[in-house]
Coordinates of C-alpha atoms and ligand atoms in Angstrom, one line a residue:
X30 CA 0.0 0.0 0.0
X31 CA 1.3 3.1 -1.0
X32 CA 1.8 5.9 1.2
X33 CA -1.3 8.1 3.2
X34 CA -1.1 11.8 1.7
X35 CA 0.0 14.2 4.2
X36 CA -2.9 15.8 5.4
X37 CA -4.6 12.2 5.9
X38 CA -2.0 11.1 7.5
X39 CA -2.3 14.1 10.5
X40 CA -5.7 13.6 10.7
X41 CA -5.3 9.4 11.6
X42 CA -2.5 11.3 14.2
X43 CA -4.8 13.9 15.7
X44 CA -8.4 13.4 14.8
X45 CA -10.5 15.8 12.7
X46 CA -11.2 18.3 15.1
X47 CA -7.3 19.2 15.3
X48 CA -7.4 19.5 11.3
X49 CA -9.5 21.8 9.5
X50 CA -9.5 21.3 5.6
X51 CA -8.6 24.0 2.8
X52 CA -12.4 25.0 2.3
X53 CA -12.8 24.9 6.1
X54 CA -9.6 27.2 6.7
X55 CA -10.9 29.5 4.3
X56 CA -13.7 30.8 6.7
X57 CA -11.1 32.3 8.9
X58 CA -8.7 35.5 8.2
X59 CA -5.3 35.5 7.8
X60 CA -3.9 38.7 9.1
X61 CA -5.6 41.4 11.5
X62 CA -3.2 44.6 9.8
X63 CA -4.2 45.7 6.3
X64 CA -6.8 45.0 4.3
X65 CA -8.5 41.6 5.5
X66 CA -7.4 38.4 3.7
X67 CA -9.0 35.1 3.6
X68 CA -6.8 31.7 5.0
X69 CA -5.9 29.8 1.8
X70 CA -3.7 27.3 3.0
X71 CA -3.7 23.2 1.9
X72 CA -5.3 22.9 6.1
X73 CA -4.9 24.7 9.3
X74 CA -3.8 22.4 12.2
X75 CA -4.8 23.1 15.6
X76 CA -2.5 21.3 18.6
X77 CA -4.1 21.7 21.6
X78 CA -0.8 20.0 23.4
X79 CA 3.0 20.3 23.0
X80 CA 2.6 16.3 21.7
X81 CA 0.0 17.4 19.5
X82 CA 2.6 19.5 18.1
X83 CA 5.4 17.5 17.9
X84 CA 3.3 14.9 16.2
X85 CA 2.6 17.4 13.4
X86 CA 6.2 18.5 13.0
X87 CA 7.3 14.7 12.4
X88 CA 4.8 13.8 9.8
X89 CA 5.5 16.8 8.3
X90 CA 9.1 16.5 8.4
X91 CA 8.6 13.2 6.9
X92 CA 6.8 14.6 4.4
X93 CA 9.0 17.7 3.7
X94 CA 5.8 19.6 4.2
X95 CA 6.0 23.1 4.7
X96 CA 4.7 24.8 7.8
X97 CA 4.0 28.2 9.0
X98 CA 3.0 28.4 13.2
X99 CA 0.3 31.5 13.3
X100 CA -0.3 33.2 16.3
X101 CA -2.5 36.6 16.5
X102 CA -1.7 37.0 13.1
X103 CA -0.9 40.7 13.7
X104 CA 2.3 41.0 12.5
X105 CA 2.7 44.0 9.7
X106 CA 5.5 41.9 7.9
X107 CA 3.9 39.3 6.1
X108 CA 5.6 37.0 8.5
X109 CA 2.9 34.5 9.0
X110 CA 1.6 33.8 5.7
X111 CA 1.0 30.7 4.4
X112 CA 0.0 29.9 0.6
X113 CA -2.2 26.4 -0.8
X114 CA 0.8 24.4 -0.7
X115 CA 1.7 24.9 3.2
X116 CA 0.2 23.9 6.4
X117 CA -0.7 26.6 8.7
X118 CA -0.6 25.6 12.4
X119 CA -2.2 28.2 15.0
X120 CA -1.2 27.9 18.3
X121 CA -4.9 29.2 19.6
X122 CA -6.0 26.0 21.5
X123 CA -3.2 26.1 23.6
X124 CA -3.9 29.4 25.8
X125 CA -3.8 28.1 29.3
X126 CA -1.8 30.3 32.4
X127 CA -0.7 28.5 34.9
X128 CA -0.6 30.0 38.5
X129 CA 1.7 33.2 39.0
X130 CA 4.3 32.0 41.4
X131 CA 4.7 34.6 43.6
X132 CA 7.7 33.7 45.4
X133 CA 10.2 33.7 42.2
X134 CA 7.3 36.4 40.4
X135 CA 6.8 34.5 37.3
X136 CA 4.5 32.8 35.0
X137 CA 4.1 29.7 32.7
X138 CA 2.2 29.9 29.6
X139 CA 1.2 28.3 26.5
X140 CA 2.3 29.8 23.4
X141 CA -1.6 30.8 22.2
X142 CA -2.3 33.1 25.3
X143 CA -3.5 36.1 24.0
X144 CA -1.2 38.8 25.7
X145 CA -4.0 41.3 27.1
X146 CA -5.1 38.3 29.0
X147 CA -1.9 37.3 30.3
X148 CA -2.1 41.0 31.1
X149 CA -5.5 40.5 33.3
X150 CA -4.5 37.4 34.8
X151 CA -1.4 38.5 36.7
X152 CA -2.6 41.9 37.7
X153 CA -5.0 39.8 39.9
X154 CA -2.1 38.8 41.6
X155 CA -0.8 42.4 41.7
X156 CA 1.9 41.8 38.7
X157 CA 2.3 43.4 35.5
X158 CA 3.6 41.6 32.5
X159 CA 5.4 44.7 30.8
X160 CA 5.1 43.6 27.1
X161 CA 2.3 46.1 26.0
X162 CA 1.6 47.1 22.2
X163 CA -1.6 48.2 20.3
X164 CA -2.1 44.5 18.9
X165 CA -2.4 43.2 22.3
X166 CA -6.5 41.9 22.0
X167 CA -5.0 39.7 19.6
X168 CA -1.0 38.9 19.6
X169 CA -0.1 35.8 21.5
X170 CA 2.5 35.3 23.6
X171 CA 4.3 32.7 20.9
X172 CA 3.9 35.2 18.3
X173 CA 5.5 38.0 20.8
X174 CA 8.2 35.7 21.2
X175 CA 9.0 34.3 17.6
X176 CA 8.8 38.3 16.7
X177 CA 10.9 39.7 19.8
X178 CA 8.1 42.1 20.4
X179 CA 9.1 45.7 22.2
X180 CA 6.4 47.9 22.6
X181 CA 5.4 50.9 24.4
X182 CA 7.3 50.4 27.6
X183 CA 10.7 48.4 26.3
X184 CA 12.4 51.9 27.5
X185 CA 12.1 50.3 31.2
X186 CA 11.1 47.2 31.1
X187 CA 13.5 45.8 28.5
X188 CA 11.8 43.9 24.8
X189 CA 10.8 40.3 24.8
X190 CA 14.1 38.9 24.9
X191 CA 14.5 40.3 28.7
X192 CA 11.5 38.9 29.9
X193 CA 11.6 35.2 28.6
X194 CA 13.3 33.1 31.8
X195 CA 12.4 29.8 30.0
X196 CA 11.1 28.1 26.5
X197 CA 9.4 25.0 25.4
X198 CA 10.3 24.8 21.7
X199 CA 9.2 21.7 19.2
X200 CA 11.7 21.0 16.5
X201 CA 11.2 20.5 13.0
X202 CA 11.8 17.1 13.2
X203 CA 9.0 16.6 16.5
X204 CA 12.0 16.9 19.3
X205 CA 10.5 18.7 22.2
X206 CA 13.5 21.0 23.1
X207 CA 12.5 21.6 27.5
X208 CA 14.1 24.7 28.3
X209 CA 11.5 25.9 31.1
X210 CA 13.9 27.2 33.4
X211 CA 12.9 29.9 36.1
X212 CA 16.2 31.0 36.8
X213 CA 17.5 34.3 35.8
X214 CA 20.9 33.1 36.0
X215 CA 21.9 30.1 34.2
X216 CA 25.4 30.0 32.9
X217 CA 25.8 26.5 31.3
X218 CA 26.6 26.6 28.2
X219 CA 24.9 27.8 24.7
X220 CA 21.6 29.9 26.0
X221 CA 19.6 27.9 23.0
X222 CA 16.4 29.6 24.2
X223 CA 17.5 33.0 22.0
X224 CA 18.0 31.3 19.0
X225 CA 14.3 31.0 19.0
X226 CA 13.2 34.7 20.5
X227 CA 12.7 36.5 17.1
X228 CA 13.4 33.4 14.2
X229 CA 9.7 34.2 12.9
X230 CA 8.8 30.4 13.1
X231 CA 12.0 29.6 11.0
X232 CA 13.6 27.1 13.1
X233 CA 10.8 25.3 15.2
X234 CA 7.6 26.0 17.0
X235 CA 7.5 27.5 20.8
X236 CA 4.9 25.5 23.0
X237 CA 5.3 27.5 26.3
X238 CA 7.3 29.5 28.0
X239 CA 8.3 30.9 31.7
X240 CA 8.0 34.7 32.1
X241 CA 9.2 37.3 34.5
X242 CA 6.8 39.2 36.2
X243 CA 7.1 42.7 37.8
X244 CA 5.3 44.3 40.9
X245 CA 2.3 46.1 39.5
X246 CA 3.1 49.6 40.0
X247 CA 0.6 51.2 41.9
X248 CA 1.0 55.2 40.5
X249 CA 1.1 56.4 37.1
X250 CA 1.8 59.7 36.1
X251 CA 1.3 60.6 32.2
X252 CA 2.1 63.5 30.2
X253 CA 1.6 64.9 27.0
X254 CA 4.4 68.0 26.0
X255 CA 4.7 70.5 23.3
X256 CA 8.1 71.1 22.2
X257 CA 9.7 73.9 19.5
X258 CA 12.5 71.6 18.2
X259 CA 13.9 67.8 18.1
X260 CA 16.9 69.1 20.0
X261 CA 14.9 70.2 22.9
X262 CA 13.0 66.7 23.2
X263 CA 16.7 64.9 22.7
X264 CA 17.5 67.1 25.7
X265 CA 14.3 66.2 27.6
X266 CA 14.8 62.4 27.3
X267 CA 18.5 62.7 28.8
X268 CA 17.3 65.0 31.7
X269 CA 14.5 62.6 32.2
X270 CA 16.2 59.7 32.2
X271 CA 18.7 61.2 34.7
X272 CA 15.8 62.8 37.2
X273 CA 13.6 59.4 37.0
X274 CA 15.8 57.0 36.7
X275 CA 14.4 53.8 35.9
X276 CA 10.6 54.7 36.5
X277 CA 10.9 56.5 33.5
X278 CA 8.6 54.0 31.4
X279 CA 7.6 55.8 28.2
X280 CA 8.9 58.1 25.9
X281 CA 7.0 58.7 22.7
X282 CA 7.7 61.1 20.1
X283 CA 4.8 62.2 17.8
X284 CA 5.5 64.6 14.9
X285 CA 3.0 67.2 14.4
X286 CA 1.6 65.3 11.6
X287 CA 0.8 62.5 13.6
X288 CA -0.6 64.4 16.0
X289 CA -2.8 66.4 13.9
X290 CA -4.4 63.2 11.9
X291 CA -4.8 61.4 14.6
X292 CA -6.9 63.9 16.7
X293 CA -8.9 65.2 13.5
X294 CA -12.9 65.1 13.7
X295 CA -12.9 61.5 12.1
X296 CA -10.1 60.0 15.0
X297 CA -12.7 59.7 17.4
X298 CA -9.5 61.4 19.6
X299 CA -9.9 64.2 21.8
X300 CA -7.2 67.1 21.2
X301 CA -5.7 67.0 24.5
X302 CA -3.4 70.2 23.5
X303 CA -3.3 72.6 20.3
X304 CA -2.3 71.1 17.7
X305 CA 0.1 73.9 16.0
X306 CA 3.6 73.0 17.8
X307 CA 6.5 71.5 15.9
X308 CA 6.7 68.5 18.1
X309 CA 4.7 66.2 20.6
X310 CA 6.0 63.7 23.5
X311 CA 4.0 61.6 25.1
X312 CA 6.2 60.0 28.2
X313 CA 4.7 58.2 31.6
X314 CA 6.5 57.4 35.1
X315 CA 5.3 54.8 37.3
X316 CA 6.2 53.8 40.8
X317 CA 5.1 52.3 43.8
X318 CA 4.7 56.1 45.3
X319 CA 2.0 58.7 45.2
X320 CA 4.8 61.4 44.8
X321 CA 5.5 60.0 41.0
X322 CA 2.6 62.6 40.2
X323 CA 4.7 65.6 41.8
X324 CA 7.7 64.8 40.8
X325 CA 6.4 64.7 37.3
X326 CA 5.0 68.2 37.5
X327 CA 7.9 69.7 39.4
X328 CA 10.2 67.9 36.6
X329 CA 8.0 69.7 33.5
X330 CA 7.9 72.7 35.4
X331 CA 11.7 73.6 35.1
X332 CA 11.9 72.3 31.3
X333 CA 9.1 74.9 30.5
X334 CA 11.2 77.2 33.3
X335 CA 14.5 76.4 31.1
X336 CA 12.6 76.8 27.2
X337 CA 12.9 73.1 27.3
X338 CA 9.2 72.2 26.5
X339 CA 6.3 75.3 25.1
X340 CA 3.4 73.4 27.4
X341 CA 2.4 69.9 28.8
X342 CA -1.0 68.6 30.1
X343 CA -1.1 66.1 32.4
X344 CA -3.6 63.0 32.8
X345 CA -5.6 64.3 36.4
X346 CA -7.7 60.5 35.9
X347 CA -7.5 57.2 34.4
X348 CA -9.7 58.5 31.7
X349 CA -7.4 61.3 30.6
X350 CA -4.3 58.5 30.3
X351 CA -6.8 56.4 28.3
X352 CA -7.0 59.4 26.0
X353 CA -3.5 60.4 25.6
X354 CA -2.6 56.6 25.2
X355 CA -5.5 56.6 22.4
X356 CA -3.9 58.6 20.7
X357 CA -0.5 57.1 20.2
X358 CA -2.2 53.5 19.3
X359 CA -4.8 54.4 17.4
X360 CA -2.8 54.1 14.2
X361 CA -5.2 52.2 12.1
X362 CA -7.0 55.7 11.8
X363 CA -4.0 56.4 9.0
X364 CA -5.3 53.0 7.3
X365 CA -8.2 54.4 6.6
X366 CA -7.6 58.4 5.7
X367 CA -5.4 56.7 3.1
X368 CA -4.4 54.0 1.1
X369 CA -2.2 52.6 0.3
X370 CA 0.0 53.0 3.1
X371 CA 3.7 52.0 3.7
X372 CA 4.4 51.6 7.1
X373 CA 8.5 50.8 8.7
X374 CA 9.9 50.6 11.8
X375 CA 13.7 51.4 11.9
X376 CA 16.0 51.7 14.5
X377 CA 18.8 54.2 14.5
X378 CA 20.4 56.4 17.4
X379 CA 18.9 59.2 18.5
X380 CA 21.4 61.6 17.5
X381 CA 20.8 61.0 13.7
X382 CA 17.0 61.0 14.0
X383 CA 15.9 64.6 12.9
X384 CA 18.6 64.2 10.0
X385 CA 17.2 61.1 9.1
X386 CA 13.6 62.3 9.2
X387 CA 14.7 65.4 7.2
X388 CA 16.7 63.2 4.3
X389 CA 13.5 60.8 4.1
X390 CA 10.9 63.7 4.0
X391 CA 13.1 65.8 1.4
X392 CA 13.8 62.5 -1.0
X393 CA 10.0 61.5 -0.8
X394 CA 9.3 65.4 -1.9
X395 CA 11.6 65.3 -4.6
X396 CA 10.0 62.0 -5.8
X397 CA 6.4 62.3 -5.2
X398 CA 3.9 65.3 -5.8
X399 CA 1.3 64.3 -2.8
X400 CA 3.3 62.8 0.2
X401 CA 2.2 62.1 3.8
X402 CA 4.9 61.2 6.3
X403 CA 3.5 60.0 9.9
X404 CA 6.8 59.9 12.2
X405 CA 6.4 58.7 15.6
X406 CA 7.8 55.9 18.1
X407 CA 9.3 55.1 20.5
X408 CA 12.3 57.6 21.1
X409 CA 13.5 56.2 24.5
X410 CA 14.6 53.0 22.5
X411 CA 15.6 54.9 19.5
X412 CA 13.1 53.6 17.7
X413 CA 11.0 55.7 15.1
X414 CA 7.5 54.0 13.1
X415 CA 7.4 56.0 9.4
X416 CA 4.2 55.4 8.0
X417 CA 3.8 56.9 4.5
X418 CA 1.1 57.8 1.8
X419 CA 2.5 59.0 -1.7
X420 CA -0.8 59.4 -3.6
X421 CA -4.1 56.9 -3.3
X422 CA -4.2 54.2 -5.1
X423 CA -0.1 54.8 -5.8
X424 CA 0.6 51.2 -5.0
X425 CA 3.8 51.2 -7.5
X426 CA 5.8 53.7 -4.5
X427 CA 6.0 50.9 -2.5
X428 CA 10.4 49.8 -4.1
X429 CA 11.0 53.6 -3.9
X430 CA 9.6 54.8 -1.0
X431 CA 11.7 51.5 0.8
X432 CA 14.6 52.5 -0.5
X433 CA 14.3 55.7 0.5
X434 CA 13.5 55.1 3.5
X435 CA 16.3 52.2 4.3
X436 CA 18.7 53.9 2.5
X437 CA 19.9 56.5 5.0
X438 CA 20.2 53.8 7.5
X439 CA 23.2 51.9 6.0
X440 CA 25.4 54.4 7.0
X441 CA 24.6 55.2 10.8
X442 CA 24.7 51.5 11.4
X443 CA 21.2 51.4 12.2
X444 CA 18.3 48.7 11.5
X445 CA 15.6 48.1 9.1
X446 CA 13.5 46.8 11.6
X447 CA 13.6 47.5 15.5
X448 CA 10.7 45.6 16.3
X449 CA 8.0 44.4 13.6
X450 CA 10.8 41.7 12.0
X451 CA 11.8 40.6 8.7
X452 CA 8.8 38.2 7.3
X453 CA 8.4 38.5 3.4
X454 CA 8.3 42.1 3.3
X455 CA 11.6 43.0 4.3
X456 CA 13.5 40.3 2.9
X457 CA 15.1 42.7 0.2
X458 CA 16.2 45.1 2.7
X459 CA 18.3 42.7 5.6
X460 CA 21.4 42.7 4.0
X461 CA 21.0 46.8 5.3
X462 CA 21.4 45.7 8.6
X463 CA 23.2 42.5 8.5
X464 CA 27.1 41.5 6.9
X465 CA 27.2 38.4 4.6
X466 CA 28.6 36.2 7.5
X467 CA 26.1 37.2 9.7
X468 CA 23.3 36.3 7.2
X469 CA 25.9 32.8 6.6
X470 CA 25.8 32.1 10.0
X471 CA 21.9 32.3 10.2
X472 CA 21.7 30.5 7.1
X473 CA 23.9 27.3 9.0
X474 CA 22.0 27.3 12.2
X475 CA 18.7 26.9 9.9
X476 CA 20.6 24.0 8.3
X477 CA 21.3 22.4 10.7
X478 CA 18.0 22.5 13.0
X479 CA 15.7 22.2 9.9
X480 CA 17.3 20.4 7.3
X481 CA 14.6 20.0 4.9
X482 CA 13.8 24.0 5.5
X483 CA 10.2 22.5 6.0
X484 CA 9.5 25.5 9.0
X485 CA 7.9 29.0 7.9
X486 CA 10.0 28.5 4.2
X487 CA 10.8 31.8 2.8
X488 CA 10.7 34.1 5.4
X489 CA 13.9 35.9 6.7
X490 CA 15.8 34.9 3.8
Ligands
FAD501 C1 -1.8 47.9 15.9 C2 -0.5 47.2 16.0 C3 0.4 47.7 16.8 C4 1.6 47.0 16.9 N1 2.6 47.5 17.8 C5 3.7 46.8 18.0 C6 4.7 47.2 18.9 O1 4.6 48.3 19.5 N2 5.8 46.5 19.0 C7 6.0 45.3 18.3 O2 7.1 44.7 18.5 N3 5.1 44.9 17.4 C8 4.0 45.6 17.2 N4 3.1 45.1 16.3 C9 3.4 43.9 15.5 C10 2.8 42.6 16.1 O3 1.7 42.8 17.0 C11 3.9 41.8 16.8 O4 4.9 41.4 15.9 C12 3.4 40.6 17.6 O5 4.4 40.2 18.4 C13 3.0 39.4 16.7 O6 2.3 38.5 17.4 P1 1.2 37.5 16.8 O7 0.8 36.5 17.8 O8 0.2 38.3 16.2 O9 2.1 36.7 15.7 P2 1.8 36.4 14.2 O10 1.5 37.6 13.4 O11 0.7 35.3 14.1 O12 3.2 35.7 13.8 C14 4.3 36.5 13.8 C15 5.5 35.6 13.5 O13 5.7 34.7 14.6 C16 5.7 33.3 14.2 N5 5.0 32.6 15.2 C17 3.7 32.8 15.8 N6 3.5 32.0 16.8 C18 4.6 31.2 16.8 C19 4.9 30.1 17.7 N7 4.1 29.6 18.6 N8 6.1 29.5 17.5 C20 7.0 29.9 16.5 N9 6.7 30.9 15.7 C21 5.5 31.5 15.9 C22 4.9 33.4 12.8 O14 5.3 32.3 12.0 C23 5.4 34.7 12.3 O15 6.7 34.5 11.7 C24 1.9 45.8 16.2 C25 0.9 45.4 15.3 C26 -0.3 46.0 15.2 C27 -1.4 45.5 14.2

């Protein structure tokens, strides 16, 4: 008797109910950013165990099937896509928390938690799990991994890299790789665990993981600032970071822009100041003491004192932080004033960043007769989001406008992507950020862990 076909094959392994069929896949969306897409993949597997899992990986292996792991699917990369000749397998079923151990303050998971309810569950232990970005309904904690997520308070709280003690991984070929370790310290040779924090499900599929918790901090103090020039917020983040120390938490920067579009009528935003300066900040301090508020307002006081900052508001309430924050995450509001819309996140220091912005924004002028830049990001990490508009419908900008954008970067050894990853889209672009041996050297670990290349095929490089 010849041999099963593939997908047969994982259904005698797992049962139906773990393997939903191309027409059945179809009936669910494949990515939550950009216009919505249909799954068309040849079926959609659904472990709802680490075995389940490892089962998959073997026949596949066996098979030299392709497979791409899906999580939230809310990567903006292209980074989970799967075509009719691969095998999508979302980690959803397999979104249990285990109980926050209080004594060494951290968690286990399973790799389909969605991370706003990781985010609930530990603050009922009086926790935070720092990890917070706008896709948090509907990232998952695998996804957050595979993609090294930062986020909007990385600035303190370090990206996902500092905050993963432990990792169940599955191997291509079904070996379940144990590395659920709580210990912060573990010096015993190769820390395998990293290999896997940002590989875009290129080198095996994470099951669960251990994560460090923080004490919930029980005062927040939130500001929004107007400021006349990029030098005066550079020299606002270096006297912040001095006078807070580490409770400084967030530092956004918003150009006016930004600010503008995503306040208009349509936003559903409130203004929370003018919107005619040259440059916004968004930044928050937390701590453990009612004083954070003061110290906050005594800080802004002297930088409007020493023609540091032109005005700041402050969140009085919970719903005023809501607000500011709004207006920061809200970016799917620039999806729909325009389309298309180019959108990079790049990573350069912040003493190049107003030249940089300045290069972009003149090349795209020269280029393009209608052009809409939104700058803003994360400036406390050195991390900047451009998201760009050069005409509706102008779907053909999308080579220039990239290298226009990445080109700049090669020079102040900075990166094409700080956060979002490399995935399909910025395939074209990583030999910006990385050397030829560096790309060799990621090219032999993937030979050597998946030697059939049977795991997310295509993505990276
Ligand atoms: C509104 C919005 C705001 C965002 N803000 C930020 C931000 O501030 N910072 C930031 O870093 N990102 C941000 N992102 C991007 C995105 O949310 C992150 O990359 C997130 O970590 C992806 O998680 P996910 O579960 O959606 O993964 P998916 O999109 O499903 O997958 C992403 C990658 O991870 C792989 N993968 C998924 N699960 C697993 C697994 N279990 N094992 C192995 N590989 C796996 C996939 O194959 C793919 O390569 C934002 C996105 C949106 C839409």
């Amino acid at each position: 008797m010849g041999k099963l076909p593939v997908i047969e094959k994982l259904i005698e392994a797992l049962g139906e109910h773990k393997v939903l069929s191309r027409q059945q896949a179809a009936e669910r969306i494949a990515n939550v950013y950009g216009k919505p897409n249909m799954l068309d993949v040849k079926a959609l597997v659904l472990p709802e165990s680490t075995n389940d899992v490892a089962v998959t990986l073997k026949i596949c292996n066996e098979y030299k099937q392709a497979v791409v792991p899906q999580g939230g699917l809310s990567n903006v990369v292209n980074s989970a896509t799967a075509n009719a000749q691969e095998i999508a397998m979302s980690l959803e079923r397999m979104n249990a928390i285990k109980e926050v151990d209080h004594i060494n303050q951290f968690v286990e998971v399973e790799a389909g938690v969605i991370l706003e309810d990781l985010h609930q569950k530990v603050k009922e232990g009086g926790f935070i799990f720092p990890l917070d970005l706008g896709a948090k309904g509907s990232c998952m904690i695998g996804g957050n991994i595979a993609t090294n997520a930062g986020g909007l308070q990385a600035l303190r709280y370090g990206v996902m890299r500092n905050l993963v003690l432990g990792l169940e991984v599955v191997l291509p070929d079904g070996t379940i790789l144990n590395n659920l370790n709580p210990v912060l310290k573990n010096n015993t040779g190769y820390d395998l665990k990293h290999l896997f924090i940002g590989s875009e499900g290129t080198l095996g599929i994470i099951t669960r993981a251990i994560l460090k918790l923080n004490p919930a901090p029980a005062f927040f103090s939130t500001a929004f600032i107007a400021l006349e020039s990029f030098e005066n917020s550079r020299e606002l983040l270096n006297r912040a970071k001095v006078f807070f120390g580490d409770k400084l938490t967030s530092f956004e920067i918003l150009w006016p822009a930004f600010y503008r579009l995503l306040t208009n009528e349509s936003s559903g935003n409130k203004k929370v100041m003018p919107d005619h300066y040259p440059l916004y900040v968004l930044t928050e301090i937390t701590g453990s003491h009612a004083a954070v508020s003061s110290q906050m307002e005594a800080f802004f006081e002297t930088a409007l004192n020493d023609n540091i900052i032109l005005d700041a508001v402050f969140a009085q309430q919970h719903e005023d932080r809501k607000q500011f924050w709004q207006i920061r995450e809200k970016i799917d509001h620039i999806l729909v004033q325009h389309d298309p819309v180019f959108t990079f996140d790049v990573s350069l220091p912040v003493s190049e960043m107003e030249q940089y912005v300045a290069t972009v924004d003149s090349e795209l002028g020269r280029n393009f007769d209608t052009v809409y830049n939104y700058v803003f990001g994360h400036m406390g990490d050195g991390n900047l989001h451009l998201m760009i508009n050069c005409g509706e419908g102008n779907a053909d900008a999308k080579d220039l406008v990239e290298k226009i954008v990445y080109a700049p970067l090669q020079t102040i050894h900075s990166s094409v992507s700080a956060e979002h990853g490399i995935g399909l889209a910025k395939k074209k672009w990583l030999s910006f950020s990385r050397s030829p041996q560096e790309i060799a050297v990621m090219r032999s670990i993937k030979d050597v862990l998946d030697p059939n290349h049977i795991m997310n095929p295509g993505k990276i490089f």
